[in-house]
CSV table of C-alpha atoms in Angstrom, one decimal:
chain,number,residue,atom,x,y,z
A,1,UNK,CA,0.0,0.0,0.0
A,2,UNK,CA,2.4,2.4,-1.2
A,3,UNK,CA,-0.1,5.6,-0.5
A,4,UNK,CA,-0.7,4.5,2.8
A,5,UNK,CA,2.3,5.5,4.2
A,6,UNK,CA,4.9,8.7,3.8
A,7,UNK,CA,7.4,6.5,2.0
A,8,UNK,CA,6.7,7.3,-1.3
A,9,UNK,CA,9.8,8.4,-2.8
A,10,UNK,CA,11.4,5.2,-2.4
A,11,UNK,CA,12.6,3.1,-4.9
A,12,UNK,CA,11.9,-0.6,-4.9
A,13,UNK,CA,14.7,-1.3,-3.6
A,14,UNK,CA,14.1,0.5,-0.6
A,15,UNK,CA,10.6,-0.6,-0.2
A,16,UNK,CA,12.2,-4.6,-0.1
A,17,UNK,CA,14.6,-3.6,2.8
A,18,UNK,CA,11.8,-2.4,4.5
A,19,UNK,CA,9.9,-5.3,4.0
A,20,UNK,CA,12.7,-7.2,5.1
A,21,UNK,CA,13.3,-5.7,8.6
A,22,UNK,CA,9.5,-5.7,9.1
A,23,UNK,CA,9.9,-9.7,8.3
A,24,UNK,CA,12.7,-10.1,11.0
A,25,UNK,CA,10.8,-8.0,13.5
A,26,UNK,CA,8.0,-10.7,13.1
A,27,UNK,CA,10.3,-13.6,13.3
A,28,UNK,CA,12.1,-12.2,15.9
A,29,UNK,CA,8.7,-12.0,18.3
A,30,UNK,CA,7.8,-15.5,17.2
A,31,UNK,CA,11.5,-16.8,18.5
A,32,UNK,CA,12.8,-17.5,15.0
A,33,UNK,CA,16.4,-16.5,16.0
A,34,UNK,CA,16.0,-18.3,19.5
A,35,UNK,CA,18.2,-21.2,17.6
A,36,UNK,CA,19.6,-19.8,14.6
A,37,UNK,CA,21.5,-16.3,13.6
A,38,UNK,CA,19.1,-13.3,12.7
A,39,UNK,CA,20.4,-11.7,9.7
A,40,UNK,CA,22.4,-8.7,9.6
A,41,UNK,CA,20.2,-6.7,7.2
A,42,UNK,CA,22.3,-3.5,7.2
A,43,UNK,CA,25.1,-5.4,5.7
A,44,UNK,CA,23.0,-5.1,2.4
A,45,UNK,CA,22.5,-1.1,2.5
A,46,UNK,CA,25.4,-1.0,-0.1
A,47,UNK,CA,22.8,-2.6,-2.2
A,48,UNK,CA,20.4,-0.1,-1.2
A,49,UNK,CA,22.2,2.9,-1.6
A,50,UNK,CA,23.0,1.7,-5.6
A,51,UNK,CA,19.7,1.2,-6.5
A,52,UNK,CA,17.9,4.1,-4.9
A,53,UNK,CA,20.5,6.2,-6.8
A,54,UNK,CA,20.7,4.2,-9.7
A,55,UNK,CA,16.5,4.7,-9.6
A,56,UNK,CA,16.9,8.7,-9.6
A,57,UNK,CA,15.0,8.1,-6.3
A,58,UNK,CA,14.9,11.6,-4.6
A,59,UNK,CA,17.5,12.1,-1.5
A,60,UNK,CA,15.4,12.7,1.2
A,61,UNK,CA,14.0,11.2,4.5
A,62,UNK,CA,15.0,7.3,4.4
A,63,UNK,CA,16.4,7.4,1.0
A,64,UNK,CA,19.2,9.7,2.1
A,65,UNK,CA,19.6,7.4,5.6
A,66,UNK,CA,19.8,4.7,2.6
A,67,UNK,CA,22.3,5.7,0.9
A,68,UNK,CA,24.4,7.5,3.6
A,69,UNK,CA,25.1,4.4,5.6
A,70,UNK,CA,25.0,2.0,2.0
A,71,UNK,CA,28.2,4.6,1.1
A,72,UNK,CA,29.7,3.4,4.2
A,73,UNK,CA,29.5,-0.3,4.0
A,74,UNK,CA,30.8,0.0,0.2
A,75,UNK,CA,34.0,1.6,1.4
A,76,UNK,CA,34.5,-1.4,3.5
A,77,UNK,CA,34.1,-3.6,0.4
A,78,UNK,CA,32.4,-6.4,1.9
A,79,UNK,CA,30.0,-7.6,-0.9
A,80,UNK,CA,32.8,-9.0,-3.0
A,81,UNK,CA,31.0,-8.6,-6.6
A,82,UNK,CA,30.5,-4.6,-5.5
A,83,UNK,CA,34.1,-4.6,-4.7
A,84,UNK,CA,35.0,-6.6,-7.6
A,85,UNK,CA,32.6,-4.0,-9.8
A,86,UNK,CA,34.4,-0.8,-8.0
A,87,UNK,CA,37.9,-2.2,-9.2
A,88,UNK,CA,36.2,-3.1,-13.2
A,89,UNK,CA,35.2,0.7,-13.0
A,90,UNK,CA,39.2,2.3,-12.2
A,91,UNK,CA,37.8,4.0,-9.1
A,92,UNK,CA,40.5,4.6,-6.8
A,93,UNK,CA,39.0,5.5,-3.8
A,94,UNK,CA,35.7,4.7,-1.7
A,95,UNK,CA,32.7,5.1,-3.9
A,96,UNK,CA,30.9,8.4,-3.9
A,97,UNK,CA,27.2,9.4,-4.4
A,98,UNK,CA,28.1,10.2,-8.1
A,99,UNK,CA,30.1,7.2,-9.0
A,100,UNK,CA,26.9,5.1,-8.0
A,101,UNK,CA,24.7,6.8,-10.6
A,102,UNK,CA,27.2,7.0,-13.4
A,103,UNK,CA,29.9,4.1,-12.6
A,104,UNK,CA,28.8,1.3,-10.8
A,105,UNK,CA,25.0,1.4,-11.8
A,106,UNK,CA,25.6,1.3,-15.5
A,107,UNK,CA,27.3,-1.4,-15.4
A,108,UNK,CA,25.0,-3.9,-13.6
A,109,UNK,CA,22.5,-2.5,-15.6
A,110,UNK,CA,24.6,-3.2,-18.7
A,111,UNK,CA,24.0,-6.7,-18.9
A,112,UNK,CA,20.6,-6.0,-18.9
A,113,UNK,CA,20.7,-4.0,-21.7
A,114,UNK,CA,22.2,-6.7,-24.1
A,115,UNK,CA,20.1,-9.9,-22.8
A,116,UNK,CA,21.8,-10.8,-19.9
A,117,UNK,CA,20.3,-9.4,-16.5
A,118,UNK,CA,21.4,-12.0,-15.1
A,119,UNK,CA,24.5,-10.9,-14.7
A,120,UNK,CA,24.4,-8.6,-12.0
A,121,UNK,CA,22.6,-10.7,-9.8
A,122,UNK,CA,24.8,-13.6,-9.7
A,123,UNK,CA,27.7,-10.5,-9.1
A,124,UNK,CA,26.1,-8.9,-5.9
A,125,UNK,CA,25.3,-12.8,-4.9
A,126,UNK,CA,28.4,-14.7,-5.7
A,127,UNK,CA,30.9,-15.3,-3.0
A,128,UNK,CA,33.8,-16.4,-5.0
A,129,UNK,CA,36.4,-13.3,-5.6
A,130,UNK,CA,37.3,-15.2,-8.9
A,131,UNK,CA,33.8,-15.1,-10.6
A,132,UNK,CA,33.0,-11.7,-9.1
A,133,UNK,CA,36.3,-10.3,-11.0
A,134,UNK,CA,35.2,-12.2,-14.3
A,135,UNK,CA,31.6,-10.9,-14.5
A,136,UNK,CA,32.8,-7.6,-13.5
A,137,UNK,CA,35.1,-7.2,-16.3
A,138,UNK,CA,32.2,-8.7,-18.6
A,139,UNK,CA,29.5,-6.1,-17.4
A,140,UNK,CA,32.5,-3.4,-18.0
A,141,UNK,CA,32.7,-4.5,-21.5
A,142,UNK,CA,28.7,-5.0,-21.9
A,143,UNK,CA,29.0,-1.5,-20.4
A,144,UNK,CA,31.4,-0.3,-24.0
A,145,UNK,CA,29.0,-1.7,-26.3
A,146,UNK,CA,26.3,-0.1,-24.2
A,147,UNK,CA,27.6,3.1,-25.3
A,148,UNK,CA,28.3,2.3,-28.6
A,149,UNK,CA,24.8,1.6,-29.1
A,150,UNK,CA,23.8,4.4,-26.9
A,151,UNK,CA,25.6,7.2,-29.2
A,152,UNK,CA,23.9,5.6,-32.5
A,153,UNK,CA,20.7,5.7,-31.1
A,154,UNK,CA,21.1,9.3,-29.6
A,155,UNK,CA,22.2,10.3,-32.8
A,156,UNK,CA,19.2,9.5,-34.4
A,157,UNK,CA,17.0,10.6,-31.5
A,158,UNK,CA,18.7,13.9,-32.2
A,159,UNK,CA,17.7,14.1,-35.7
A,160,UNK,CA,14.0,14.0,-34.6
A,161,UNK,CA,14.0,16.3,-32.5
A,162,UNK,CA,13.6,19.6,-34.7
A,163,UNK,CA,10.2,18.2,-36.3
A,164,UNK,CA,8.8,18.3,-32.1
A,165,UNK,CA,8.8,21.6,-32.5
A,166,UNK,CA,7.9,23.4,-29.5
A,167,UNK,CA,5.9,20.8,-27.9
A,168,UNK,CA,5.8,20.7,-24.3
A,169,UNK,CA,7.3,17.1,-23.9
A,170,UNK,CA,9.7,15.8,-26.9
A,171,UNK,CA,8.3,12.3,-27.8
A,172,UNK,CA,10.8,10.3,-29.9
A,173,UNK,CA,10.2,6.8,-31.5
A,174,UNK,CA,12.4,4.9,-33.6
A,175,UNK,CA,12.5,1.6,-35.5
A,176,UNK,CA,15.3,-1.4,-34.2
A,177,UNK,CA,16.1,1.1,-31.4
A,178,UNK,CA,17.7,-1.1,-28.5
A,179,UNK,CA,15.3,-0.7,-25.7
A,180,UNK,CA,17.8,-1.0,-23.0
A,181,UNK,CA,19.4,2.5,-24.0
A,182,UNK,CA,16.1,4.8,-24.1
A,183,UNK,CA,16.1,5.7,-21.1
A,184,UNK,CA,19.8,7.2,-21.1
A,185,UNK,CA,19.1,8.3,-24.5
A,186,UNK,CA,16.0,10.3,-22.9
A,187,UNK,CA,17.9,12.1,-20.3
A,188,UNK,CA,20.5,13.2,-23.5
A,189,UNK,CA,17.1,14.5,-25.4
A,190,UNK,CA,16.0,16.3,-22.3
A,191,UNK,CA,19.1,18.3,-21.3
A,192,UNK,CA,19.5,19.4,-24.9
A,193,UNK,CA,15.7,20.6,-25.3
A,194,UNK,CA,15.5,21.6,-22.0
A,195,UNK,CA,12.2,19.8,-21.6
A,196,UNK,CA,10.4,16.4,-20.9
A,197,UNK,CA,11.8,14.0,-23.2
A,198,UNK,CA,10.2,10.3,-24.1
A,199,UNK,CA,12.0,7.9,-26.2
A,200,UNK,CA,10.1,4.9,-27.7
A,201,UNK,CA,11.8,1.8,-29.3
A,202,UNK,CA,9.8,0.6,-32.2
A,203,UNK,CA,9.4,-3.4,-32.5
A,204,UNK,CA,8.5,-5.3,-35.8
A,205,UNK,CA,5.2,-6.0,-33.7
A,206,UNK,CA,4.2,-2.5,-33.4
A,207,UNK,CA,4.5,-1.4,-29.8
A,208,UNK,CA,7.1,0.5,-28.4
A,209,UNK,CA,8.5,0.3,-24.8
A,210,UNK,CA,9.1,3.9,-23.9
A,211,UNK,CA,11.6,5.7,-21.5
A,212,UNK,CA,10.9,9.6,-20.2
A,213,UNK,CA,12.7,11.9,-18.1
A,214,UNK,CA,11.6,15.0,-16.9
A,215,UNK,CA,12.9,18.5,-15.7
A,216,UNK,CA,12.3,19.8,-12.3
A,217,UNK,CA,8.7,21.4,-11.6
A,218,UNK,CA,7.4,18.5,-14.3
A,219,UNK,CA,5.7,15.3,-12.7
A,220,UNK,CA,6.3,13.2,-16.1
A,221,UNK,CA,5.5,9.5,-13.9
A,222,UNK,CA,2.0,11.1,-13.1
A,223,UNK,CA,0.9,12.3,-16.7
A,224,UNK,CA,2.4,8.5,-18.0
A,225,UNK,CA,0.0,7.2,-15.4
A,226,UNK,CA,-2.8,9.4,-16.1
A,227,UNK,CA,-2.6,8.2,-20.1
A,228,UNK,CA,-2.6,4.8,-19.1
A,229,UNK,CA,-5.5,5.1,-17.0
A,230,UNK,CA,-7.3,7.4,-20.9
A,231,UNK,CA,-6.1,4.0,-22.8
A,232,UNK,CA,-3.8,5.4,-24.3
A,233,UNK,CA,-1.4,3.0,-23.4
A,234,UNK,CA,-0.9,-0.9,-22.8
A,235,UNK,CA,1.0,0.3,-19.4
A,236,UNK,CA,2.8,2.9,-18.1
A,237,UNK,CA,4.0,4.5,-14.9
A,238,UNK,CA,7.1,5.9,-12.7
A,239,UNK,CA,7.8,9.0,-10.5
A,240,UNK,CA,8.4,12.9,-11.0
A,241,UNK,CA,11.3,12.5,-12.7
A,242,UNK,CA,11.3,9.4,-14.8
A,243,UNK,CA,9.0,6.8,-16.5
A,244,UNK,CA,7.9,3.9,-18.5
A,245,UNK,CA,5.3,3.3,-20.8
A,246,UNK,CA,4.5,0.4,-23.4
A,247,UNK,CA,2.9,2.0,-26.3
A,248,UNK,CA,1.4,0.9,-29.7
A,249,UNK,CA,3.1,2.5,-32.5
A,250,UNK,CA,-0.3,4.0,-33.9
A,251,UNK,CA,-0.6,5.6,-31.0
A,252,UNK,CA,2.6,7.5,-30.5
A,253,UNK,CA,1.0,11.2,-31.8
A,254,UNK,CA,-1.7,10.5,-29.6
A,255,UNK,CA,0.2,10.5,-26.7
A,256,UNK,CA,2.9,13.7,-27.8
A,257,UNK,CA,-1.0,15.5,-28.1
A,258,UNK,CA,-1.8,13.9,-24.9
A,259,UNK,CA,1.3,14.8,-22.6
A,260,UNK,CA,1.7,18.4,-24.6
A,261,UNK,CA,-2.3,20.0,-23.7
A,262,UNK,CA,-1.5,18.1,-19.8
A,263,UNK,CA,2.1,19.6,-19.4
A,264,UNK,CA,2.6,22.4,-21.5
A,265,UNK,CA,2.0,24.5,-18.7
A,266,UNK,CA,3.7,23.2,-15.9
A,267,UNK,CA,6.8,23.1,-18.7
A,268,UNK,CA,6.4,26.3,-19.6
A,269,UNK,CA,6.4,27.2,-15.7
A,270,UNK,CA,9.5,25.2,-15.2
A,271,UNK,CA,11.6,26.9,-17.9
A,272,UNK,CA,10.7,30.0,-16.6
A,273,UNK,CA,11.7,29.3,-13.2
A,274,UNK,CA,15.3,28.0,-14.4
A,275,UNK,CA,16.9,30.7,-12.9
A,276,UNK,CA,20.2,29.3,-11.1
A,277,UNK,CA,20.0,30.0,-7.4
A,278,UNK,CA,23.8,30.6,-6.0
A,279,UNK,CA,24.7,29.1,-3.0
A,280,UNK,CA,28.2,30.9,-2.8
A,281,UNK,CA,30.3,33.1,-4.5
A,282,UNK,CA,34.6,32.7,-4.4
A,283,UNK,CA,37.4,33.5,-5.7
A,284,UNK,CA,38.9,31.6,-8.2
A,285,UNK,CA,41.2,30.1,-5.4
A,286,UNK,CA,38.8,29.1,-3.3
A,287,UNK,CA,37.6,26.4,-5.4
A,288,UNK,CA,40.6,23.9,-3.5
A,289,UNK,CA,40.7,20.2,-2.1
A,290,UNK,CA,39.7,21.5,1.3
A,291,UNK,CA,36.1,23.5,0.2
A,292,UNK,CA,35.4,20.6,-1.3
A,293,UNK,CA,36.1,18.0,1.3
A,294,UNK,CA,33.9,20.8,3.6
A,295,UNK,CA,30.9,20.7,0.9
A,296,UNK,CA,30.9,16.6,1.1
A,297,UNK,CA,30.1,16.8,4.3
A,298,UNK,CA,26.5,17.9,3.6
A,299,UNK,CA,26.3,15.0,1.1
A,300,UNK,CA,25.0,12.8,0.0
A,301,UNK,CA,24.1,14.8,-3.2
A,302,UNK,CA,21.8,13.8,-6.0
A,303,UNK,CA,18.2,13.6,-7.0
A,304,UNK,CA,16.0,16.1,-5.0
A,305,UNK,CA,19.5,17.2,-2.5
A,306,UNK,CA,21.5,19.0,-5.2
A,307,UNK,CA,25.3,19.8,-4.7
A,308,UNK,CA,25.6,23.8,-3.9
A,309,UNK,CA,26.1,25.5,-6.8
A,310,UNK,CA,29.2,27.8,-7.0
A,311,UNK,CA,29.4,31.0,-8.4
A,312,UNK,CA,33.5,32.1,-9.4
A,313,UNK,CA,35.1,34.6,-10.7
A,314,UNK,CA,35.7,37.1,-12.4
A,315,UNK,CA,38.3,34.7,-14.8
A,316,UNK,CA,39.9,34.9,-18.0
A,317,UNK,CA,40.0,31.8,-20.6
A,318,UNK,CA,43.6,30.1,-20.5
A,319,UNK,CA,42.8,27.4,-22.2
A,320,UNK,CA,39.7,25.1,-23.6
A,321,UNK,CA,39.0,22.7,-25.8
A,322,UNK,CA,36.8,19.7,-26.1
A,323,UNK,CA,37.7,16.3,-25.2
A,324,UNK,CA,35.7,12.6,-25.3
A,325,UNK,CA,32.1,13.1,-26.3
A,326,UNK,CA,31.5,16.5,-26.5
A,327,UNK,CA,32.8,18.2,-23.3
A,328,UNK,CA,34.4,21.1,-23.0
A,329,UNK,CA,37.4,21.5,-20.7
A,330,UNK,CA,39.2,25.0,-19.9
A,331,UNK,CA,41.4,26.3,-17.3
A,332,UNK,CA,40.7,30.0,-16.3
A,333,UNK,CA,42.4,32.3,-14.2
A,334,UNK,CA,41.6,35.2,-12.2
A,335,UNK,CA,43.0,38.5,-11.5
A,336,UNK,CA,45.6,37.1,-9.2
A,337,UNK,CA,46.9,35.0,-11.8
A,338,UNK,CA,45.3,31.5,-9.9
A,339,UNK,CA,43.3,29.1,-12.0
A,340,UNK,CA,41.2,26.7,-11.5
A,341,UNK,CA,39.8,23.5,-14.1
A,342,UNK,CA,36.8,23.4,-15.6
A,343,UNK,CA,34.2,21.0,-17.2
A,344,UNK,CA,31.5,21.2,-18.9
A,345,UNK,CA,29.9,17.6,-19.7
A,346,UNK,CA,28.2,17.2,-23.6
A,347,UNK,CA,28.1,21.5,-23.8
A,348,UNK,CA,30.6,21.9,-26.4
A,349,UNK,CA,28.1,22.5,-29.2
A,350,UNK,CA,26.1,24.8,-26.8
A,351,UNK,CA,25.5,28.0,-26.2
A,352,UNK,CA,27.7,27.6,-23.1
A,353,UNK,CA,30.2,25.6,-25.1
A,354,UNK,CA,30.9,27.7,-27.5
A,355,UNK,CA,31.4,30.9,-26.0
A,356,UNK,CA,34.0,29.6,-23.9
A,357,UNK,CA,35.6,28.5,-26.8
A,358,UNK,CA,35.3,31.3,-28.5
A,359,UNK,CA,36.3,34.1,-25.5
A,360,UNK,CA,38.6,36.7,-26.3
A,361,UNK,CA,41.9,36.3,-23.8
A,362,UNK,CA,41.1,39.9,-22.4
A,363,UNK,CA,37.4,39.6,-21.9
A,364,UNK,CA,36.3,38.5,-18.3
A,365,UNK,CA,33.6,35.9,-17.2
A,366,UNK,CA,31.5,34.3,-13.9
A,367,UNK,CA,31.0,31.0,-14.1
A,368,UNK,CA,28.8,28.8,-11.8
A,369,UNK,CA,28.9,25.4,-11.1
A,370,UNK,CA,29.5,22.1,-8.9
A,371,UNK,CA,33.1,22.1,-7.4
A,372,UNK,CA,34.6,18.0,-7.5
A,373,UNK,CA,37.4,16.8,-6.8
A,374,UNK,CA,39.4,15.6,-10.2
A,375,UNK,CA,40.6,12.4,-8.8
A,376,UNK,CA,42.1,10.8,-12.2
A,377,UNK,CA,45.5,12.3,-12.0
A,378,UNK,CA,48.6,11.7,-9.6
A,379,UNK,CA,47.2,14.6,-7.4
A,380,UNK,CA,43.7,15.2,-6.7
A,381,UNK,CA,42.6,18.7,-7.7
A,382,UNK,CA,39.3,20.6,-7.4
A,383,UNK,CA,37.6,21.8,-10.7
A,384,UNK,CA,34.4,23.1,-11.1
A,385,UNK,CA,31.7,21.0,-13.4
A,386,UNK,CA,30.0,23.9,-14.9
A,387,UNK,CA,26.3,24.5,-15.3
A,388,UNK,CA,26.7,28.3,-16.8
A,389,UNK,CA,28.3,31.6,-17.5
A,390,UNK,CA,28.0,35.2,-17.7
A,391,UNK,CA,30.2,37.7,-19.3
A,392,UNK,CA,31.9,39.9,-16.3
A,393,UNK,CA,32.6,43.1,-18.5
């Protein structure tokens, strides 16, 4: 009864631990354990913690006690596919928030994505260090081809886009689309509109399975549910921020008509509202090591419990230029002569992109952002991921 309670912003995954300790506090009253060891159910919060992140599960109330302890427990590495998966990914420290969302989640949902979900239970199950190490280094490489197909598919997603037009939710479908990349795919489509996206993967039957994500202010799971429940689809359902559908392929307009006259305000509201709030303001060389360290603290950070966004400046371009698939990187400096890194993840082709690429060595800027710590290199450094910019002068 998932509206009977106030636990609605968990993820499955959350609600099964719950269900869990509810179990052992039953067994426990009936003497269960009077001859046998009750199990230790917070050893599997690292579990937890991945897959209310992995989810985009909003960071508040349990989920946030879920994944704060789970980030614990992984650091001791005591599930030995986790640990196993950890190595496979080249971290080289204790999982963060971050890395469960965009490291470790993609790859156990990797095998998934080409047929073999099996794969990641019998990693988060297995006890034998050998065979964790081996399906690890499988899911990695399930996780290469993942992206493979991932960019082909975004790049024909992206050629669709323009005939939306300014619909208030960007519903894609495509032929022989691999289903088990739409949703990523989606949450591409959505930060380049700037809008609700749904991406729909065409079989030779004629239905489509369906992925969305949605911008803050834009409860995409409840207009998917609400279409459902008009027939318009064979299912559908999910939470603010992301959802599922199964669709048949005559239907597709239907529903873009549907979702644009139920969202088009609420998205219209949203964009207007995108105004970045700044949480502080430094000096270009106060984005170090140690202000980050001292942000982490207020962590975890993700869905619903943003990092604080940093405002810097004012700072010249050093140097920029793009690197892997379409980010921009750039070191700036300020007045003092200090510099700081800088990325900006798939916004070379932007607006933001380019005019940091393009900025004249004696013109000025503010930048704001999310100060990390750049661990790749032989010394850790802070940069700042950036979200914007404004000329200074």
């Amino acid at each position: 009864h998932p509206d009977a309670a106030r636990h609605g912003h968990l993820a499955a995954v959350g609600v099964a631990f719950l269900l869990g300790a509810a179990l052992i506090r039953v067994l426990r009253g009936r003497g269960w354990f009077a001859a046998r060891a009750e199990p230790a159910l917070i050893d599997l919060l690292d579990i937890v913690a991945l897959g209310t992140v992995a989810d985009v599960a909003q960071l508040k109330g349990l989920n946030r006690a879920f994944v704060a302890q789970g980030l614990k427990i992984m650091a001791k590495r005591r599930n030995i596919g986790l640990a196993a998966l950890i190595d496979a990914s080249r971290l080289t420290r204790a999982p963060l928030c971050h890395d469960l969302g965009f490291a470790l989640g993609p790859r156990i949902n990797a095998g998934g994505r080409v047929g073999q979900a099996d794969l990641g239970v019998r990693l988060l199950t297995t006890q034998d260090p050998a065979e964790a190490a081996r399906i690890a280094a499988q899911l990695d490489q399930y996780n290469e081809e993942r992206r493979a197909i991932e960019a082909t598919v975004q790049e024909q997603a992206e050629g669709l886009l323009a005939a939306q037009g300014n619909r208030a939710v960007a519903v894609i479908a495509g032929a022989g689309w691999h289903p088990g990349v739409i949703g990523i795919v989606a949450g591409r489509i959505k930060e380049k509109a700037g809008r609700p996206a749904i991406v729909i993967a065409l079989d030779d039957t004629g239905v489509g399975k369906g992925s969305g994500r949605s911008i803050s202010g834009v409860d995409l799971g409840a207009a998917v549910l609400a279409a459902k429940d008009s027939g318009l689809l064979i299912a559908g359902g999910g939470h603010a921020m992301a959802a599922g559908l199964t669709v048949a392929a005559n239907r597709v307009d239907a529903l873009a008509d549907y979702l644009d006259e139920r969202l088009s305000a609420s998205v219209a509201k949203a964009r207007d509202d995108r105004a970045l709030l700044i949480d502080a303001v430094l000096a270009p060389a106060g984005v170090n090591p140690d202000f980050v360290a001292a942000i982490e603290q207020g962590g975890p950070y993700g869905a619903g419990w943003p990092a604080p966004l940093i405002a810097a400046g004012p700072m010249r371009v050093i140097k920029a230029d793009v690197v892997g698939n379409g980010h921009l990187r750039a070191i700036m400096a300020g007045d003092d002569g200090r510099s700081i890194k800088t990325i900006a993840f798939r916004q070379a082709e932007t607006d933001l992109g380019q005019a940091i690429l393009g900025a004249p060595r004696d013109r000025r800027l503010w930048v704001a952002g999310k100060a990390k710590i750049d661990d790749w290199g032989s010394r850790p450094a802070a940069e700042l991921h950036l979200e914007d910019a404004a000329w200074a002068d």
